[in-house]
Amino acid sequence: KAGVTQTPRYLIKTRGQQVTLSCSPISGHRSVSWYQQTPGQGLQFLFEYFSETQRNKGNFPGRFSGRQFSNSRSEMNVSTLELGDSALYLCASSLVVGGASEAFFGQGTRLTVV
Amino acid sequence: EDKVVQSPLSLVVHEGDTVTLNCSYEVTNFRSLLWYKQEKKAPTFLFMLTSSGIEKKSGRLSSILDKKELSSILNITATQTGDSAIYLCAVLRGQNFVFGPGTRLSVLP
């Protein structure tokens, strides 16, 4: 079956702009989690959606938001981009909330803010 | 504050060597500890450890959890160049993952 698909793969934006990233989970998976990965901070949890509802949230400012659609696809939005938002954004899908070994990661979106 | 620490952060070995990667954690509401391998972008799942002292094995890789010491180790024997990757340790606390910084392993031919 198809894996987790993230689009776009690469993105370059300027400071102050906003960006929307997309994640399509594995068919049948209803939970989508988002992570930010930077060399300095490692992999940090942003939020998790299940059945169109945000179930868990990490410690990120309100500029980071997300949503999930009825087909379980999820989008993540970052407004008023800052240079420090440059990172690899990964999403992971699983059958259930907080699914551990069933979590499959996408290839990520590499965001560069200039 | 919850934290996961990995050591070493970087390691260079030659093919055939055996390596041990360390992960220690301080988290509330611990549920399990997971190891992932990240080669290019997408981390891939290796092991999930929930109980202390029970070794999980997969080929040349093995891992064990020590809940008394709040730590885990990942062993790789007879390393190959294909083992070169970042190895991430993650702790599932409640329903959230807390990831460590990763250990960058480079295996030279």
Tab-separated table of C-alpha atoms in Angstrom:
chain	number	residue	atom	x	y	z
A	1	LYS	CA	0.000	0.000	0.000
A	2	ALA	CA	1.121	3.561	-0.608
A	3	GLY	CA	3.137	5.219	2.122
A	4	VAL	CA	2.733	8.585	3.753
A	5	THR	CA	2.899	11.317	1.124
A	6	GLN	CA	4.005	14.841	1.876
A	7	THR	CA	3.857	17.729	-0.547
A	8	PRO	CA	5.661	19.733	-1.575
A	9	ARG	CA	9.064	18.145	-1.018
A	10	TYR	CA	10.920	21.446	-1.061
A	11	LEU	CA	9.798	24.998	-0.478
A	12	ILE	CA	11.502	28.367	-0.328
A	13	LYS	CA	9.644	31.276	1.247
A	14	THR	CA	10.557	34.742	2.431
A	15	ARG	CA	10.144	36.082	5.932
A	16	GLY	CA	6.637	37.216	6.738
A	17	GLN	CA	4.969	34.934	4.232
A	18	GLN	CA	2.796	32.012	5.140
A	19	VAL	CA	3.044	28.415	4.004
A	20	THR	CA	0.786	25.365	3.875
A	21	LEU	CA	2.158	21.843	3.882
A	22	SER	CA	0.158	18.732	3.089
A	23	CYS	CA	0.279	15.188	4.379
A	24	SER	CA	-1.693	12.234	3.058
A	25	PRO	CA	-1.600	9.310	5.489
A	26	ILE	CA	-1.513	5.633	4.716
A	27	SER	CA	-4.942	4.422	3.673
A	28	GLY	CA	-6.940	3.512	6.747
A	29	HIS	CA	-4.787	5.530	9.134
A	30	ARG	CA	-6.791	8.184	10.930
A	31	SER	CA	-4.071	9.798	13.025
A	32	VAL	CA	-1.612	12.291	11.589
A	33	SER	CA	1.174	13.846	13.626
A	34	TRP	CA	3.459	16.681	12.580
A	35	TYR	CA	7.080	17.201	13.601
A	36	GLN	CA	9.708	19.844	13.011
A	37	GLN	CA	13.286	18.690	12.633
A	38	THR	CA	16.210	21.110	12.874
A	39	PRO	CA	19.896	20.407	13.435
A	40	GLY	CA	19.872	22.340	16.700
A	41	GLN	CA	16.623	21.106	18.249
A	42	GLY	CA	16.249	17.679	16.744
A	43	LEU	CA	12.807	16.282	16.100
A	44	GLN	CA	10.057	18.145	17.942
A	45	PHE	CA	6.380	17.316	18.127
A	46	LEU	CA	4.016	19.942	16.739
A	47	PHE	CA	0.538	18.445	16.954
A	48	GLU	CA	-1.553	15.375	16.277
A	49	TYR	CA	-4.915	15.103	14.578
A	50	PHE	CA	-7.364	12.249	14.749
A	51	SER	CA	-10.805	12.211	13.152
A	52	GLU	CA	-10.489	15.877	12.202
A	53	THR	CA	-9.796	16.946	15.790
A	54	GLN	CA	-6.528	18.104	17.273
A	55	ARG	CA	-5.779	15.628	20.049
A	56	ASN	CA	-2.326	16.680	21.183
A	57	LYS	CA	-0.224	19.775	20.849
A	58	GLY	CA	3.455	20.514	21.372
A	59	ASN	CA	5.070	23.733	22.550
A	60	PHE	CA	4.986	25.817	19.398
A	61	PRO	CA	3.617	29.321	18.953
A	62	GLY	CA	0.188	29.962	17.537
A	63	ARG	CA	1.717	30.749	14.137
A	64	PHE	CA	1.786	26.977	13.657
A	65	SER	CA	-1.628	25.512	13.040
A	66	GLY	CA	-3.113	22.537	11.343
A	67	ARG	CA	-6.262	20.798	10.340
A	68	GLN	CA	-7.439	17.424	9.191
A	69	PHE	CA	-10.032	16.635	6.598
A	70	SER	CA	-12.645	13.915	6.529
A	71	ASN	CA	-10.403	11.751	4.340
A	72	SER	CA	-7.696	12.005	7.046
A	73	ARG	CA	-5.439	14.173	4.920
A	74	SER	CA	-3.860	16.879	7.015
A	75	GLU	CA	-2.467	20.302	6.355
A	76	MET	CA	-0.091	22.331	8.439
A	77	ASN	CA	0.058	26.094	8.149
A	78	VAL	CA	2.771	28.429	9.350
A	79	SER	CA	2.007	32.144	9.222
A	80	THR	CA	4.390	35.103	9.409
A	81	LEU	CA	7.400	32.945	8.651
A	82	GLU	CA	10.630	33.542	10.508
A	83	LEU	CA	14.143	32.489	9.526
A	84	GLY	CA	14.122	30.009	12.400
A	85	ASP	CA	11.206	28.152	10.832
A	86	SER	CA	13.596	26.722	8.259
A	87	ALA	CA	13.465	23.014	8.921
A	88	LEU	CA	12.410	19.611	7.715
A	89	TYR	CA	8.737	19.093	8.504
A	90	LEU	CA	7.767	15.471	8.887
A	91	CYS	CA	4.373	13.944	9.284
A	92	ALA	CA	3.621	10.489	10.572
A	93	SER	CA	0.427	8.502	10.288
A	94	SER	CA	-0.917	5.750	12.485
A	95	LEU	CA	-4.125	3.871	13.033
A	96	VAL	CA	-4.770	5.268	16.481
A	97	VAL	CA	-3.862	8.314	18.520
A	98	GLY	CA	-0.334	8.009	19.845
A	99	GLY	CA	0.166	4.857	17.811
A	100	ALA	CA	3.716	3.797	18.470
A	101	SER	CA	5.135	1.033	16.322
A	102	GLU	CA	2.487	1.661	13.693
A	103	ALA	CA	3.669	5.200	13.063
A	104	PHE	CA	4.988	5.615	9.535
A	105	PHE	CA	6.791	8.774	8.516
A	106	GLY	CA	6.629	10.619	5.233
A	107	GLN	CA	9.674	11.896	3.373
A	108	GLY	CA	9.149	15.362	4.723
A	109	THR	CA	8.962	18.876	3.344
A	110	ARG	CA	12.173	20.862	3.456
A	111	LEU	CA	11.204	24.488	4.141
A	112	THR	CA	13.770	27.218	3.703
A	113	VAL	CA	12.895	30.730	4.850
A	114	VAL	CA	15.060	33.491	3.400
B	1	GLU	CA	10.729	19.334	31.609
B	2	ASP	CA	10.683	16.043	29.727
B	3	LYS	CA	13.903	15.232	27.936
B	4	VAL	CA	15.580	12.463	26.012
B	5	VAL	CA	19.351	12.410	25.744
B	6	GLN	CA	21.405	10.326	23.340
B	7	SER	CA	25.088	9.585	23.279
B	8	PRO	CA	27.319	9.780	21.482
B	9	LEU	CA	25.937	12.429	19.146
B	10	SER	CA	28.277	11.301	16.425
B	11	LEU	CA	30.236	8.121	15.821
B	12	VAL	CA	32.570	6.957	13.071
B	13	VAL	CA	33.475	3.277	12.822
B	14	HIS	CA	34.761	0.824	10.253
B	15	GLU	CA	32.817	-1.999	8.707
B	16	GLY	CA	32.710	-5.014	10.977
B	17	ASP	CA	32.871	-3.007	14.178
B	18	THR	CA	30.234	-3.347	16.887
B	19	VAL	CA	28.593	-0.160	18.172
B	20	THR	CA	26.444	0.663	21.173
B	21	LEU	CA	24.199	3.688	21.115
B	22	ASN	CA	22.787	5.084	24.331
B	23	CYS	CA	19.513	6.748	25.176
B	24	SER	CA	18.446	8.083	28.562
B	25	TYR	CA	15.230	9.819	29.454
B	26	GLU	CA	13.435	11.841	32.063
B	27	VAL	CA	9.755	11.903	31.256
B	28	THR	CA	6.494	11.737	33.110
B	29	ASN	CA	3.877	9.180	32.192
B	30	PHE	CA	6.330	6.903	30.348
B	31	ARG	CA	4.646	4.368	28.101
B	32	SER	CA	7.373	3.013	25.839
B	33	LEU	CA	10.697	3.779	24.182
B	34	LEU	CA	11.227	3.517	20.454
B	35	TRP	CA	14.234	3.473	18.182
B	36	TYR	CA	14.141	4.798	14.626
B	37	LYS	CA	16.682	4.852	11.830
B	38	GLN	CA	16.753	7.974	9.677
B	39	GLU	CA	18.780	7.661	6.497
B	40	LYS	CA	17.586	10.430	4.224
B	41	LYS	CA	14.403	11.943	5.526
B	42	ALA	CA	11.744	9.526	6.716
B	43	PRO	CA	12.612	7.803	10.003
B	44	THR	CA	11.867	4.106	9.881
B	45	PHE	CA	10.799	2.146	12.919
B	46	LEU	CA	13.272	-0.287	14.486
B	47	PHE	CA	12.100	-1.312	17.943
B	48	MET	CA	9.529	-0.539	20.584
B	49	LEU	CA	10.467	-1.371	24.168
B	50	THR	CA	7.978	-1.360	26.982
B	51	SER	CA	9.301	-3.815	29.543
B	52	SER	CA	12.661	-3.751	31.273
B	53	GLY	CA	15.246	-6.407	30.585
B	54	ILE	CA	13.643	-7.955	27.522
B	55	GLU	CA	15.951	-7.788	24.534
B	56	LYS	CA	14.484	-7.148	21.127
B	57	LYS	CA	16.496	-8.417	18.160
B	58	SER	CA	16.311	-7.921	14.450
B	59	GLY	CA	19.231	-9.322	12.507
B	60	ARG	CA	22.372	-7.530	13.609
B	61	LEU	CA	20.441	-5.000	15.662
B	62	SER	CA	19.301	-5.470	19.222
B	63	SER	CA	17.966	-3.222	21.932
B	64	ILE	CA	17.072	-3.393	25.584
B	65	LEU	CA	15.357	-1.122	28.080
B	66	ASP	CA	16.352	-0.513	31.693
B	67	LYS	CA	13.483	1.267	33.393
B	68	LYS	CA	15.350	1.446	36.685
B	69	GLU	CA	18.164	3.374	35.032
B	70	LEU	CA	15.760	5.189	32.678
B	71	SER	CA	17.842	4.190	29.707
B	72	SER	CA	18.104	2.019	26.664
B	73	ILE	CA	20.879	0.826	24.398
B	74	LEU	CA	20.870	-0.052	20.736
B	75	ASN	CA	23.567	-2.480	19.610
B	76	ILE	CA	24.643	-3.029	16.047
B	77	THR	CA	27.076	-5.874	15.410
B	78	ALA	CA	29.221	-6.403	12.312
B	79	THR	CA	28.355	-2.930	11.040
B	80	GLN	CA	27.975	-2.319	7.311
B	81	THR	CA	28.118	0.892	5.309
B	82	GLY	CA	24.366	0.646	4.923
B	83	ASP	CA	24.035	1.157	8.666
B	84	SER	CA	25.198	4.756	8.232
B	85	ALA	CA	22.290	6.884	9.409
B	86	ILE	CA	20.951	8.931	12.264
B	87	TYR	CA	19.513	6.732	15.009
B	88	LEU	CA	16.694	8.406	16.890
B	89	CYS	CA	15.442	7.439	20.300
B	90	ALA	CA	11.898	8.489	21.149
B	91	VAL	CA	9.903	8.110	24.323
B	92	LEU	CA	6.146	7.840	24.175
B	93	ARG	CA	4.767	9.776	27.127
B	94	GLY	CA	1.034	9.767	27.308
B	95	GLN	CA	0.151	10.157	23.679
B	96	ASN	CA	3.100	12.326	22.644
B	97	PHE	CA	6.538	11.400	21.460
B	98	VAL	CA	9.613	13.109	22.845
B	99	PHE	CA	12.598	12.571	20.590
B	100	GLY	CA	16.270	12.631	21.419
B	101	PRO	CA	18.750	14.557	19.249
B	102	GLY	CA	19.871	11.404	17.491
B	103	THR	CA	23.227	9.693	17.046
B	104	ARG	CA	24.839	10.139	13.649
B	105	LEU	CA	26.582	6.885	12.782
B	106	SER	CA	29.040	6.758	9.906
B	107	VAL	CA	30.376	3.355	8.879
B	108	LEU	CA	33.479	3.523	6.719
B	109	PRO	CA	34.373	0.728	4.285
